[in-house]
JSON list of C-alpha atoms in Angstrom, two decimals:
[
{"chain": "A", "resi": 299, "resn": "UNK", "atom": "CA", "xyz": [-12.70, -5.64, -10.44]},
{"chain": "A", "resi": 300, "resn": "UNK", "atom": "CA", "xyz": [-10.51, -7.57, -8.29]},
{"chain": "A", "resi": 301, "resn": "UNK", "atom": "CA", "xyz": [-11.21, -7.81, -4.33]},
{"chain": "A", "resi": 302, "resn": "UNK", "atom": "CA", "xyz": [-9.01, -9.07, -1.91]},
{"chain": "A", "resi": 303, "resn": "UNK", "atom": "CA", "xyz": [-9.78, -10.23, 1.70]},
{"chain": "A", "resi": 304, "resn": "UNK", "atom": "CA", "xyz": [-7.60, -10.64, 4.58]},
{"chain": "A", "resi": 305, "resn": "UNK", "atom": "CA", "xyz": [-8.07, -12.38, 7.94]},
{"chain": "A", "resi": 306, "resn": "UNK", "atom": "CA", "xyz": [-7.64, -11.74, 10.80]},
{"chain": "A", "resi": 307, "resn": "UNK", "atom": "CA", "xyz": [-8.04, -8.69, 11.14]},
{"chain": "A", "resi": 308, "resn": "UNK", "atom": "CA", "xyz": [-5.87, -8.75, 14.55]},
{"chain": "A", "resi": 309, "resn": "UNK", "atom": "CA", "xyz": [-3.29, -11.14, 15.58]},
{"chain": "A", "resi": 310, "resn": "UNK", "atom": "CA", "xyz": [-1.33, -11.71, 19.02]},
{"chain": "A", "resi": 311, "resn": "UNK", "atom": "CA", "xyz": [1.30, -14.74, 19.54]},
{"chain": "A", "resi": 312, "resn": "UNK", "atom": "CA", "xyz": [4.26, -14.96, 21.91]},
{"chain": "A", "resi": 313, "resn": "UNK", "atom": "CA", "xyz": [7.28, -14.44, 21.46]},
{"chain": "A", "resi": 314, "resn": "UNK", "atom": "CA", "xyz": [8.90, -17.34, 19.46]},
{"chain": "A", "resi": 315, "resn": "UNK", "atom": "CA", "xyz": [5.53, -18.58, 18.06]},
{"chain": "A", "resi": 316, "resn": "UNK", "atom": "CA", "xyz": [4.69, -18.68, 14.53]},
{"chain": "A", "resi": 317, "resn": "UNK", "atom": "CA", "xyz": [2.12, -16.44, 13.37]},
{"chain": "A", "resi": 318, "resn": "UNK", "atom": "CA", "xyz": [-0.08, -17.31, 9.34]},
{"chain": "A", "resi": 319, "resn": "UNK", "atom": "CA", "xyz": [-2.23, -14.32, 7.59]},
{"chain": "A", "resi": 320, "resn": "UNK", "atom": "CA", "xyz": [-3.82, -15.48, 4.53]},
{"chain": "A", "resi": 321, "resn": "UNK", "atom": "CA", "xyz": [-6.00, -13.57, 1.95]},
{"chain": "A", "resi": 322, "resn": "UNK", "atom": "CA", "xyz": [-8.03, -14.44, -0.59]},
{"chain": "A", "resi": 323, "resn": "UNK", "atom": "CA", "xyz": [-8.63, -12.69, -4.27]},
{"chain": "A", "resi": 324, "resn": "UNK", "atom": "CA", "xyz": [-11.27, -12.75, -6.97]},
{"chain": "A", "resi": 325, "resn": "UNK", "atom": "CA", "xyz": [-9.66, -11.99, -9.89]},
{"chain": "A", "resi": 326, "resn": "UNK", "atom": "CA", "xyz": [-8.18, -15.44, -11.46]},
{"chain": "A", "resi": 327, "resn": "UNK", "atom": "CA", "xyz": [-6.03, -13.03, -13.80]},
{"chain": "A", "resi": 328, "resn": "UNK", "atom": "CA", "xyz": [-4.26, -11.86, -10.63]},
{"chain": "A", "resi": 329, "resn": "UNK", "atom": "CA", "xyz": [-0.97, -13.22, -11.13]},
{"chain": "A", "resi": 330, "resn": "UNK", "atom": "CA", "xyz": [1.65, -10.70, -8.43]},
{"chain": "A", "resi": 331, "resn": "UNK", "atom": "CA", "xyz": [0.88, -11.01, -4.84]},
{"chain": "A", "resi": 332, "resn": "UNK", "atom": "CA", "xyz": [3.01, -8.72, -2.85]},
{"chain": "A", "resi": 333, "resn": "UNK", "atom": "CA", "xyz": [3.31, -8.42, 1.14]},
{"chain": "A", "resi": 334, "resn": "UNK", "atom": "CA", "xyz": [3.55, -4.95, 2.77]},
{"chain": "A", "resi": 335, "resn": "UNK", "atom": "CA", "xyz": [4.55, -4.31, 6.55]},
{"chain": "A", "resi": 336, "resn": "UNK", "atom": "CA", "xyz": [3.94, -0.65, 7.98]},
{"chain": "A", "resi": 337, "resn": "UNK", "atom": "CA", "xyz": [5.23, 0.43, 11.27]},
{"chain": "A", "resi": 338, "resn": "UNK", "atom": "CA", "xyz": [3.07, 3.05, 13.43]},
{"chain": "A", "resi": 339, "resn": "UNK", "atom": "CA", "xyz": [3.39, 6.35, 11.81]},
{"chain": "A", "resi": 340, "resn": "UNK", "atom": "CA", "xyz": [5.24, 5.17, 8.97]},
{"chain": "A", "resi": 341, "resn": "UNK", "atom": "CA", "xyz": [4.74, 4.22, 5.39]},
{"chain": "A", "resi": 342, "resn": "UNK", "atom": "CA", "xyz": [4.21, 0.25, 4.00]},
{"chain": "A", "resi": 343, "resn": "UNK", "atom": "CA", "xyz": [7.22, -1.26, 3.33]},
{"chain": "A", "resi": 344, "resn": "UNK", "atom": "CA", "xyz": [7.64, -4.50, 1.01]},
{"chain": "A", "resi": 345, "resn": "UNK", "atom": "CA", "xyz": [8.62, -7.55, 3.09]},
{"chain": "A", "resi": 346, "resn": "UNK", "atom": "CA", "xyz": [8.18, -10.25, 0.10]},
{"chain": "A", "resi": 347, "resn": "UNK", "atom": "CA", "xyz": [6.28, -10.66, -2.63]},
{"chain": "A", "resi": 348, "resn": "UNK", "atom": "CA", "xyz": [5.53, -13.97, -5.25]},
{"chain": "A", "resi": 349, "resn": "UNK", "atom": "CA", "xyz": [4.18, -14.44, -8.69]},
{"chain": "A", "resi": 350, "resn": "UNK", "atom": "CA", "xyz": [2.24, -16.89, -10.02]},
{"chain": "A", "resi": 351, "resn": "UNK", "atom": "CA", "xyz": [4.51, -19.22, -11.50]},
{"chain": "A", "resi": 352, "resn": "UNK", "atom": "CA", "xyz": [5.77, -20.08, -8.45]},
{"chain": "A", "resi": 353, "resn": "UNK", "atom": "CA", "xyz": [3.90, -21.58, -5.49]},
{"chain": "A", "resi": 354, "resn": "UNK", "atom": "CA", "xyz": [5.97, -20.73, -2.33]},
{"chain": "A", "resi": 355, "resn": "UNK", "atom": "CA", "xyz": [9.00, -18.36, -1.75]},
{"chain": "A", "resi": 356, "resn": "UNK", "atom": "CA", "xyz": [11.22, -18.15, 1.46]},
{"chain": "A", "resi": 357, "resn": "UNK", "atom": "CA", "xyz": [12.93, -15.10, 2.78]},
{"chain": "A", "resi": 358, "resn": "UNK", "atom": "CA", "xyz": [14.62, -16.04, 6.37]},
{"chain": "A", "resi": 359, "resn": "UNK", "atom": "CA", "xyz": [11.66, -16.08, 8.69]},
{"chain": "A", "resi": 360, "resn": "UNK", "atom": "CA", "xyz": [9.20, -15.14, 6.45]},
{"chain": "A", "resi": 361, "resn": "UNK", "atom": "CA", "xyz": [7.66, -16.76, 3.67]},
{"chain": "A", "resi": 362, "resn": "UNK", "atom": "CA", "xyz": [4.52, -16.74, 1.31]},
{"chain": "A", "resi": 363, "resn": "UNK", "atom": "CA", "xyz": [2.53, -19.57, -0.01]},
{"chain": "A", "resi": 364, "resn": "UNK", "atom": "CA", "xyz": [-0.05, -19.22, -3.53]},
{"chain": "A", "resi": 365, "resn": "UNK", "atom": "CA", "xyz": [-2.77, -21.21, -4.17]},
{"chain": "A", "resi": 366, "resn": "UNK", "atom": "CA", "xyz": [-4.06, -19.71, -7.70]},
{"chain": "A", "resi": 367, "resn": "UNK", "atom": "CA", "xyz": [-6.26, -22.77, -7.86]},
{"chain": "A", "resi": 368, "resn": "UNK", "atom": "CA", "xyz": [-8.64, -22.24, -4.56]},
{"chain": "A", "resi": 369, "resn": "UNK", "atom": "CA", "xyz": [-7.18, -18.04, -5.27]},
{"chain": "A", "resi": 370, "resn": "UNK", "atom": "CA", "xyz": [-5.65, -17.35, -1.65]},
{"chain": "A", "resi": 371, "resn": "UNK", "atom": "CA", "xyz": [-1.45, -17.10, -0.73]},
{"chain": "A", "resi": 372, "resn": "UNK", "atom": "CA", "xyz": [-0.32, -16.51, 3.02]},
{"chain": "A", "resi": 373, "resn": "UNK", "atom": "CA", "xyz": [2.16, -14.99, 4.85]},
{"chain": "A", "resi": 374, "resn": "UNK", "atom": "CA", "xyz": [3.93, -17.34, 7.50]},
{"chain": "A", "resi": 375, "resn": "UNK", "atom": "CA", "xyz": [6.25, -15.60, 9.93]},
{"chain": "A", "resi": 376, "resn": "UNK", "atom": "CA", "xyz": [8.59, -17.99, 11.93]},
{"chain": "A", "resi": 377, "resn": "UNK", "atom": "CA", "xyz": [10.09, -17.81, 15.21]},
{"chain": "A", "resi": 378, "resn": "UNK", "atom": "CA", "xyz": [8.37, -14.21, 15.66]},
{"chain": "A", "resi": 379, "resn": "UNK", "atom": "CA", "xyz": [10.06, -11.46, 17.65]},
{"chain": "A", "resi": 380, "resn": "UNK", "atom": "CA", "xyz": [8.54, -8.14, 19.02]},
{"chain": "A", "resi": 381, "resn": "UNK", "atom": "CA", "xyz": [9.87, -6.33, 15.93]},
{"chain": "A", "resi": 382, "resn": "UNK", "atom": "CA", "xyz": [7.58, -8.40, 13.78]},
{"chain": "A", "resi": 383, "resn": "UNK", "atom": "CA", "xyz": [4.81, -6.13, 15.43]},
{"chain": "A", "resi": 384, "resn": "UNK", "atom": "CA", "xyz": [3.39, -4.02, 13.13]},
{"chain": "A", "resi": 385, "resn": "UNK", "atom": "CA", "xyz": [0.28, -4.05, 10.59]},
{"chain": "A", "resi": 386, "resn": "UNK", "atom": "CA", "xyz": [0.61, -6.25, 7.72]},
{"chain": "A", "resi": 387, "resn": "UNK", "atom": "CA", "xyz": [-1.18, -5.73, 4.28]},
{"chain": "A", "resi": 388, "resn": "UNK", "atom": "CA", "xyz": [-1.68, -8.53, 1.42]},
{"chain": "A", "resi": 389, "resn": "UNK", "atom": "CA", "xyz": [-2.42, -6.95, -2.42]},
{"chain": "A", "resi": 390, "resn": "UNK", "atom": "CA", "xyz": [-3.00, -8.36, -5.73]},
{"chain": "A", "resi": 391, "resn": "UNK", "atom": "CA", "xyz": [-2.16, -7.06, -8.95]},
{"chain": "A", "resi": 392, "resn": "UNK", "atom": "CA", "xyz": [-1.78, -8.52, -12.88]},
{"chain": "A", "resi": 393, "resn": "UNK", "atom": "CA", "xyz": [0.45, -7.87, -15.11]},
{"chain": "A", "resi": 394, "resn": "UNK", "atom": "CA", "xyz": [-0.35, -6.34, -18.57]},
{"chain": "A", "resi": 395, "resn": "UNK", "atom": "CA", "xyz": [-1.27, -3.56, -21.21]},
{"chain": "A", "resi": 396, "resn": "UNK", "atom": "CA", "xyz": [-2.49, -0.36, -19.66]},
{"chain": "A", "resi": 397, "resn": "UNK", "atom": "CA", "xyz": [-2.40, 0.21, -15.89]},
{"chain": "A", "resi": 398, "resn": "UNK", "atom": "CA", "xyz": [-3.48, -2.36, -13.70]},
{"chain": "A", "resi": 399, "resn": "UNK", "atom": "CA", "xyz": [-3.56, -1.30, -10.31]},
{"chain": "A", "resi": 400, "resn": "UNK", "atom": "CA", "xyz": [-2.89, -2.94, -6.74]},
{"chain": "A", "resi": 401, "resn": "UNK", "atom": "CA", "xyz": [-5.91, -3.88, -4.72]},
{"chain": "A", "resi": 402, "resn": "UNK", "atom": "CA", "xyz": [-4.78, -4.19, -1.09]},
{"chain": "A", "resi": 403, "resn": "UNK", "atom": "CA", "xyz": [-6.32, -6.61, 1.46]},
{"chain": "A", "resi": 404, "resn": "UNK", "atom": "CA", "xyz": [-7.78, -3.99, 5.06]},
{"chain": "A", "resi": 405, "resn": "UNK", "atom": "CA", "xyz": [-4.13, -5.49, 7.25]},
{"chain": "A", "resi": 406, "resn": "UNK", "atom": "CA", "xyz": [-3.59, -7.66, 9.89]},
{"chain": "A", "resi": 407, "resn": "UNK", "atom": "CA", "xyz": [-2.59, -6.14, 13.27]},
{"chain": "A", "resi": 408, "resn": "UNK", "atom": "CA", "xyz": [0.19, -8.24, 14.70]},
{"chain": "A", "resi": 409, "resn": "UNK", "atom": "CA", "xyz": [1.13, -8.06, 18.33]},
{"chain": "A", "resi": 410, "resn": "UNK", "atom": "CA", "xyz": [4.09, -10.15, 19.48]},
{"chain": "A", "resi": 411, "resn": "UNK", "atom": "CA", "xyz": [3.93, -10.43, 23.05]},
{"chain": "A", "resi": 412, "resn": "UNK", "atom": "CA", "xyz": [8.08, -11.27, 24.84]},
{"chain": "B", "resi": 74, "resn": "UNK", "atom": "CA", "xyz": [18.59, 9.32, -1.27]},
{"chain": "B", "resi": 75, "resn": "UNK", "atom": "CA", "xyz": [15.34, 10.42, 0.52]},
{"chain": "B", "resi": 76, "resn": "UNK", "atom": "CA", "xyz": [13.38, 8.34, -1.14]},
{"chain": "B", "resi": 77, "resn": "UNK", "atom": "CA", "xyz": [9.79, 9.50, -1.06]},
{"chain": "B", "resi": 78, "resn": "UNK", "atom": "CA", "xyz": [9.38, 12.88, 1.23]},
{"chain": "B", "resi": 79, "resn": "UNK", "atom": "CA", "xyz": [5.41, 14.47, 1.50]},
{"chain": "B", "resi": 80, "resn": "UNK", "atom": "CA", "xyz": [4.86, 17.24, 3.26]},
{"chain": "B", "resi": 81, "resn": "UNK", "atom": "CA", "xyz": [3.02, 18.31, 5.54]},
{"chain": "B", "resi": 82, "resn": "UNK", "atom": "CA", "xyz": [3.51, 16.09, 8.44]},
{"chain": "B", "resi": 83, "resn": "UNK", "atom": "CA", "xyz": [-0.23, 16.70, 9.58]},
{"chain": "B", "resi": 84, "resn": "UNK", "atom": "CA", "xyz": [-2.75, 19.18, 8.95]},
{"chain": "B", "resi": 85, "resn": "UNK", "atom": "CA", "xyz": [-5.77, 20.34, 10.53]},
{"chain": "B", "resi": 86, "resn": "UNK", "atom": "CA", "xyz": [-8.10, 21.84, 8.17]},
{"chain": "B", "resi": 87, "resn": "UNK", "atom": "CA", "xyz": [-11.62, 23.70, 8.39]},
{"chain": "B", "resi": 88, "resn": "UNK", "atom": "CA", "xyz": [-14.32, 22.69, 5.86]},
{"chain": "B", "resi": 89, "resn": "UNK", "atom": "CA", "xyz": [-14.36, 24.53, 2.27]},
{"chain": "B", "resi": 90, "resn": "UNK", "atom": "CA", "xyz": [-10.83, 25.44, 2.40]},
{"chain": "B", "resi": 91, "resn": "UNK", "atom": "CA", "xyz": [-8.63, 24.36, -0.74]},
{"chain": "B", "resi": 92, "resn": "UNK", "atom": "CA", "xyz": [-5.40, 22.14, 0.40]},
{"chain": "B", "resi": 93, "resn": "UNK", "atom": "CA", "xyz": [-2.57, 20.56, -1.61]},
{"chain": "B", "resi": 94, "resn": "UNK", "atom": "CA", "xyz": [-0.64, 17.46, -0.31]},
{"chain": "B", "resi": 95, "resn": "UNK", "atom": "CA", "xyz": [2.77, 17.49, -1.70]},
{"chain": "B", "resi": 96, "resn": "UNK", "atom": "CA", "xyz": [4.70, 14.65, -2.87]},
{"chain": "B", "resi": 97, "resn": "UNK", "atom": "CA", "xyz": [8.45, 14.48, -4.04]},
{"chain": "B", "resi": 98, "resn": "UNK", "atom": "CA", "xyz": [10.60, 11.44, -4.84]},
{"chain": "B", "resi": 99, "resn": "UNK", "atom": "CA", "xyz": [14.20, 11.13, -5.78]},
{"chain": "B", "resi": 100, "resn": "UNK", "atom": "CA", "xyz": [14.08, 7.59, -7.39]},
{"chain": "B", "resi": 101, "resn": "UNK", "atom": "CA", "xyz": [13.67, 8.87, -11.24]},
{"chain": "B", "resi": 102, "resn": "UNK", "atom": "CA", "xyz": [10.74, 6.18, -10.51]},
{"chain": "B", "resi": 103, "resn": "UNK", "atom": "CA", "xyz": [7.62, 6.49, -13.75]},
{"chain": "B", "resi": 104, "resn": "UNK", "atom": "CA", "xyz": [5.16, 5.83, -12.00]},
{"chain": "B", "resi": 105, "resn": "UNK", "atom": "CA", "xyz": [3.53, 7.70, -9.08]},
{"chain": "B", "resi": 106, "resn": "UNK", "atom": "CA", "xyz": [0.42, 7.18, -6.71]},
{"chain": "B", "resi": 107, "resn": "UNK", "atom": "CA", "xyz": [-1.99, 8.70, -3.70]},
{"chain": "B", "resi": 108, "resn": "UNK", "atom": "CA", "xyz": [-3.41, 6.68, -1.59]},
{"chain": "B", "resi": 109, "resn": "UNK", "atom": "CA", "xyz": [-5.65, 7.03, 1.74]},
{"chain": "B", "resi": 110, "resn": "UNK", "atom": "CA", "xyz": [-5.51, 5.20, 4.56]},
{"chain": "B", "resi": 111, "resn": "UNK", "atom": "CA", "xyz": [-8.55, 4.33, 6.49]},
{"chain": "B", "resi": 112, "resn": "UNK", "atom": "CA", "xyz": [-8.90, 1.87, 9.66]},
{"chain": "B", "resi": 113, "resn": "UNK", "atom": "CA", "xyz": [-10.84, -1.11, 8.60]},
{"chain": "B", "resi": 114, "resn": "UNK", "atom": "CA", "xyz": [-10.23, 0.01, 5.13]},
{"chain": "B", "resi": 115, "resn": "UNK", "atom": "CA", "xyz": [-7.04, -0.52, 4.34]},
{"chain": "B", "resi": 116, "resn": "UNK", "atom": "CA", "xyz": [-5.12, 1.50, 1.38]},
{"chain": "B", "resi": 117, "resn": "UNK", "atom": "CA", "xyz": [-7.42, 2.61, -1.48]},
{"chain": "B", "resi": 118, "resn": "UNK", "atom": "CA", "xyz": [-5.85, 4.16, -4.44]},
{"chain": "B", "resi": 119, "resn": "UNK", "atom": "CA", "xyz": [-7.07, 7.98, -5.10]},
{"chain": "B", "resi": 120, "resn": "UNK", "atom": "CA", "xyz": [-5.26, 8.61, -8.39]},
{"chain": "B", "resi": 121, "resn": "UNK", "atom": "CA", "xyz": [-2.23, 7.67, -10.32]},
{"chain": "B", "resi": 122, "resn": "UNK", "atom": "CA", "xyz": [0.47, 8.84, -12.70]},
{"chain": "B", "resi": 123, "resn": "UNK", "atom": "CA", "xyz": [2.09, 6.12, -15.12]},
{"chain": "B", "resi": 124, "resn": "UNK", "atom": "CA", "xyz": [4.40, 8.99, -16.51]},
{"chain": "B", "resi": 125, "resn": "UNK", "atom": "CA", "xyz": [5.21, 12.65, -16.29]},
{"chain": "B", "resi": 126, "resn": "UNK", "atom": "CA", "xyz": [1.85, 14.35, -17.85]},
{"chain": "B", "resi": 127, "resn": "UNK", "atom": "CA", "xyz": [-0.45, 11.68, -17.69]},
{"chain": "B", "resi": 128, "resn": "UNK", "atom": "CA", "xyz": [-2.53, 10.73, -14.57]},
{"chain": "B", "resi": 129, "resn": "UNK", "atom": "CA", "xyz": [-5.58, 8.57, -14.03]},
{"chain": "B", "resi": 130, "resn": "UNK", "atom": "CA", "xyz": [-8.30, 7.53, -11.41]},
{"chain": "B", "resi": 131, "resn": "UNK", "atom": "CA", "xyz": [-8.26, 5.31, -8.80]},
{"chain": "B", "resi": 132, "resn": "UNK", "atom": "CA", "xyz": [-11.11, 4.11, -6.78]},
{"chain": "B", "resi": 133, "resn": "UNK", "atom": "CA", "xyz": [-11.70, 6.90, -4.70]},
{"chain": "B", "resi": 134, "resn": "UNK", "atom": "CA", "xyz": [-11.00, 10.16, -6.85]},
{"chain": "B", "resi": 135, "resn": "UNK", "atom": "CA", "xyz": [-14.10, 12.20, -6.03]},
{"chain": "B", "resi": 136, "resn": "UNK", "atom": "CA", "xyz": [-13.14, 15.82, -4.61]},
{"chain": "B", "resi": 137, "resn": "UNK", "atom": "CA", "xyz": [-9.39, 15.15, -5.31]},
{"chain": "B", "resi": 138, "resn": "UNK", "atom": "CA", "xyz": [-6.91, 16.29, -8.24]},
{"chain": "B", "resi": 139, "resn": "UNK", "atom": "CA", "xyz": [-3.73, 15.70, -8.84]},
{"chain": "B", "resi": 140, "resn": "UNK", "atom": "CA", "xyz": [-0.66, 16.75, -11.88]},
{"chain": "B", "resi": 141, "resn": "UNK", "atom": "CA", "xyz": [2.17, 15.72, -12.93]},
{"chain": "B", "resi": 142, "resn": "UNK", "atom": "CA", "xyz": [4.09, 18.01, -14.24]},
{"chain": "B", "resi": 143, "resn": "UNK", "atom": "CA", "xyz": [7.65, 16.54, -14.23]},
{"chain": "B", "resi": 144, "resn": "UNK", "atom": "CA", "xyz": [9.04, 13.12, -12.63]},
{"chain": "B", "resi": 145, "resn": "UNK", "atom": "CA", "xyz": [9.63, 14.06, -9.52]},
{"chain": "B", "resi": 146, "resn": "UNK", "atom": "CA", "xyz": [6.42, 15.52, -8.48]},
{"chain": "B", "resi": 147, "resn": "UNK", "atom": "CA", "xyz": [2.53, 14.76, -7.58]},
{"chain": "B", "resi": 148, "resn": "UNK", "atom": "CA", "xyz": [0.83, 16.79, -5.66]},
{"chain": "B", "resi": 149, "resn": "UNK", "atom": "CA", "xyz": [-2.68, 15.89, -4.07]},
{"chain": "B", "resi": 150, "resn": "UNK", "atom": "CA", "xyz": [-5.31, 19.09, -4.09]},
{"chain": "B", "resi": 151, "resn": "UNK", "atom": "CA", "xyz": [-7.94, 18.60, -2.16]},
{"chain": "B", "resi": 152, "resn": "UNK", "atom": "CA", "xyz": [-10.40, 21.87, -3.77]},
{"chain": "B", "resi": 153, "resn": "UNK", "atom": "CA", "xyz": [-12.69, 22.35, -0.70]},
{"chain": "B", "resi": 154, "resn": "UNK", "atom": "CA", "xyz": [-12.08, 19.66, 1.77]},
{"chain": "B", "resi": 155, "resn": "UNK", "atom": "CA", "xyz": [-14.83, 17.80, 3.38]},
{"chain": "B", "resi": 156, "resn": "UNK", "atom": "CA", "xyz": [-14.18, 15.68, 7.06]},
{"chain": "B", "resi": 157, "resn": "UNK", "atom": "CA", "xyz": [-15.01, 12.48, 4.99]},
{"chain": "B", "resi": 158, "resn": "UNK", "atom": "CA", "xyz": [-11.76, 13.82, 3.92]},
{"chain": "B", "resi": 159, "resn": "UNK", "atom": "CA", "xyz": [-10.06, 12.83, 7.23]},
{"chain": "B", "resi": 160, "resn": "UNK", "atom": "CA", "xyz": [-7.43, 10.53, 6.67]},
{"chain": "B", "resi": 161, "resn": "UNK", "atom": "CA", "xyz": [-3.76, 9.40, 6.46]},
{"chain": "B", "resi": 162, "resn": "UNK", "atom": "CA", "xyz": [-2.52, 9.92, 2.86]},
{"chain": "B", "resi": 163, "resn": "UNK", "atom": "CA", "xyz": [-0.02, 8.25, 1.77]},
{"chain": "B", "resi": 164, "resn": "UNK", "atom": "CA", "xyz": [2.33, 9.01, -1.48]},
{"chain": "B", "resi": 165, "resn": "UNK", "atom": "CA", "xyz": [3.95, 5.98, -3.22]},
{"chain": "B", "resi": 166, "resn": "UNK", "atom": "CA", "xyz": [6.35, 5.47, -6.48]},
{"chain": "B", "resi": 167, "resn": "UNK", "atom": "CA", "xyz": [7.03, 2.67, -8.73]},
{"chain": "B", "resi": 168, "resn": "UNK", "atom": "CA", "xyz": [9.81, 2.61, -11.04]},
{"chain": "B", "resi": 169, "resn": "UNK", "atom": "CA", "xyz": [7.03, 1.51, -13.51]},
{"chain": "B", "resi": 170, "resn": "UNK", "atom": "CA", "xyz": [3.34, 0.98, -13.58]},
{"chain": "B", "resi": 171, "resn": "UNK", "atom": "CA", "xyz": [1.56, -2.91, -12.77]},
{"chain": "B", "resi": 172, "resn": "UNK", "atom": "CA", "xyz": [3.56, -5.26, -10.96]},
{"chain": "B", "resi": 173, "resn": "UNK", "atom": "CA", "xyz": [6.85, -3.38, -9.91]},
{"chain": "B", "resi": 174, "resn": "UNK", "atom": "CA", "xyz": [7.68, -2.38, -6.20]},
{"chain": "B", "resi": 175, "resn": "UNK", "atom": "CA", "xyz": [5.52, 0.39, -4.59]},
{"chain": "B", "resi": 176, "resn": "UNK", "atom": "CA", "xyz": [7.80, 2.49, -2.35]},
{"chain": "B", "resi": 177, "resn": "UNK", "atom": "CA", "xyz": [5.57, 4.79, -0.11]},
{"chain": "B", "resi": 178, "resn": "UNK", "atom": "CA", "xyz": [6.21, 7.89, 1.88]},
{"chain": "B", "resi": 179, "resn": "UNK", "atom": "CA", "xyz": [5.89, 8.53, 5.16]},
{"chain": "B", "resi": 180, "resn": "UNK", "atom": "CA", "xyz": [2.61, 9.89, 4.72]},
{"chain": "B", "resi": 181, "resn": "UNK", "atom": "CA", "xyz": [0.39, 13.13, 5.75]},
{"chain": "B", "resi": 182, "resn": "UNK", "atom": "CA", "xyz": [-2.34, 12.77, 8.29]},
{"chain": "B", "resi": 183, "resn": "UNK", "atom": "CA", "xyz": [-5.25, 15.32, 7.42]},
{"chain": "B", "resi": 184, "resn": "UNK", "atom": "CA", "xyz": [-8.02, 16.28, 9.40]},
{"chain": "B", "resi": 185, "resn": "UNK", "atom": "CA", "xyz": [-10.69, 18.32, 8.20]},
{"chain": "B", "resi": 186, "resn": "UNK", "atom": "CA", "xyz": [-13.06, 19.47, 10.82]}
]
């Protein structure tokens, strides 16, 4: 089944820096790669999410790059702000008949120092 | 719209005794899911419902049951809770199964002592 790995595990930038998670899955089916952000003591939220017939989507600050060749997309966060703290989970998913669930990467702790 | 609502907030259980999570969402959404949450872990997928009276297995289904009796609700029993059992479980809903938008609750943190 598919298995998805996510580094770092913890990340801390200031203020106004750019911050990069990137995961990596094992299932070259995988073809719907969404990004979740959870808040402390709240549920995951999706921030963005790409499919693989595209190679890079943009949402303001945030945007997420696929590489189905080498199997590993990142998240890229510009111009961070302490709101951006939170943890972030990658997951991987394919689309077809029956149910094909998501596999989510352990999260990335971000800490955005002012 | 409320979304996704579980309840309870938190728990505090002793070993042996039978619990049920509950798990409501006003979406109309198909598809339903458990999760637990576990540092270093991430989210791992207990069981899942692609429609009202079917549900399925996840990865982690041992000592957990769920229904589905009608859209709107999926409720978690946990028949005699263990403290591997300790956790934050979280309730999510897609409108259907595979690659659409998982919407999560706030989630229920459970400890089992």
């Amino acid at each position: 089944g598919e298995n998805v790995e996510q580094h770092p595990s913890t990340l801390s930038v200031q203020e106004g820096d750019s911050a990069v998670i990137k995961c990596t899955y094992s299932d070259s089916a995988s073809n719907y790669f969404p990004w979740y952000k959870q808040e402390l003591g709240k549920g995951p939220q999706l921030i963005i999410d790409i499919r693989s017939n595209v190679g890079e989507k943009k949402d303001q600050r945030i945007a997420v790059t696929l590489n189905k060749t080498a199997k590993h997309f990142s998240l890229h966060i510009t111009e961070t702000q302490p709101e951006d703290s939170a943890v972030y989970f990658c997951a991987a998913s394919k689309e077809g008949t029956g149910f094909q669930k998501l596999v989510f990467g352990t999260g990335t702790r971000l800490l955005v120092s002012p | 719209i409320a979304g996704i609502t579980q309840a309870p907030t938190s728990q505090i259980l002793a070993a042996g005794r039978r619990m049920t999570l509950r798990c409501t969402q006003d979406m109309r959404h198909n598809a339903m899911y458990w999760y637990r949450q576990d540092l270093g872990l991430g989210l791992r997928l207990i069981h899942y419902s692609n429609t009202a009276g079917t549900t399925g297995k996840g990865e982690v289904p041992d000592g957990y049951s769920v229904s589905r009796a009608n859209t709107d609700d999926f409720p978690l029993t946990l028949a005699s809770a263990v403290p591997s059992q300790t956790s934050v479980y979280f309730c999510a809903s897609s409108r259907q199964g595979n690659t659409d938008t998982q919407y999560f609750g706030p989630g229920t943190r459970l400890t089992v002592l």
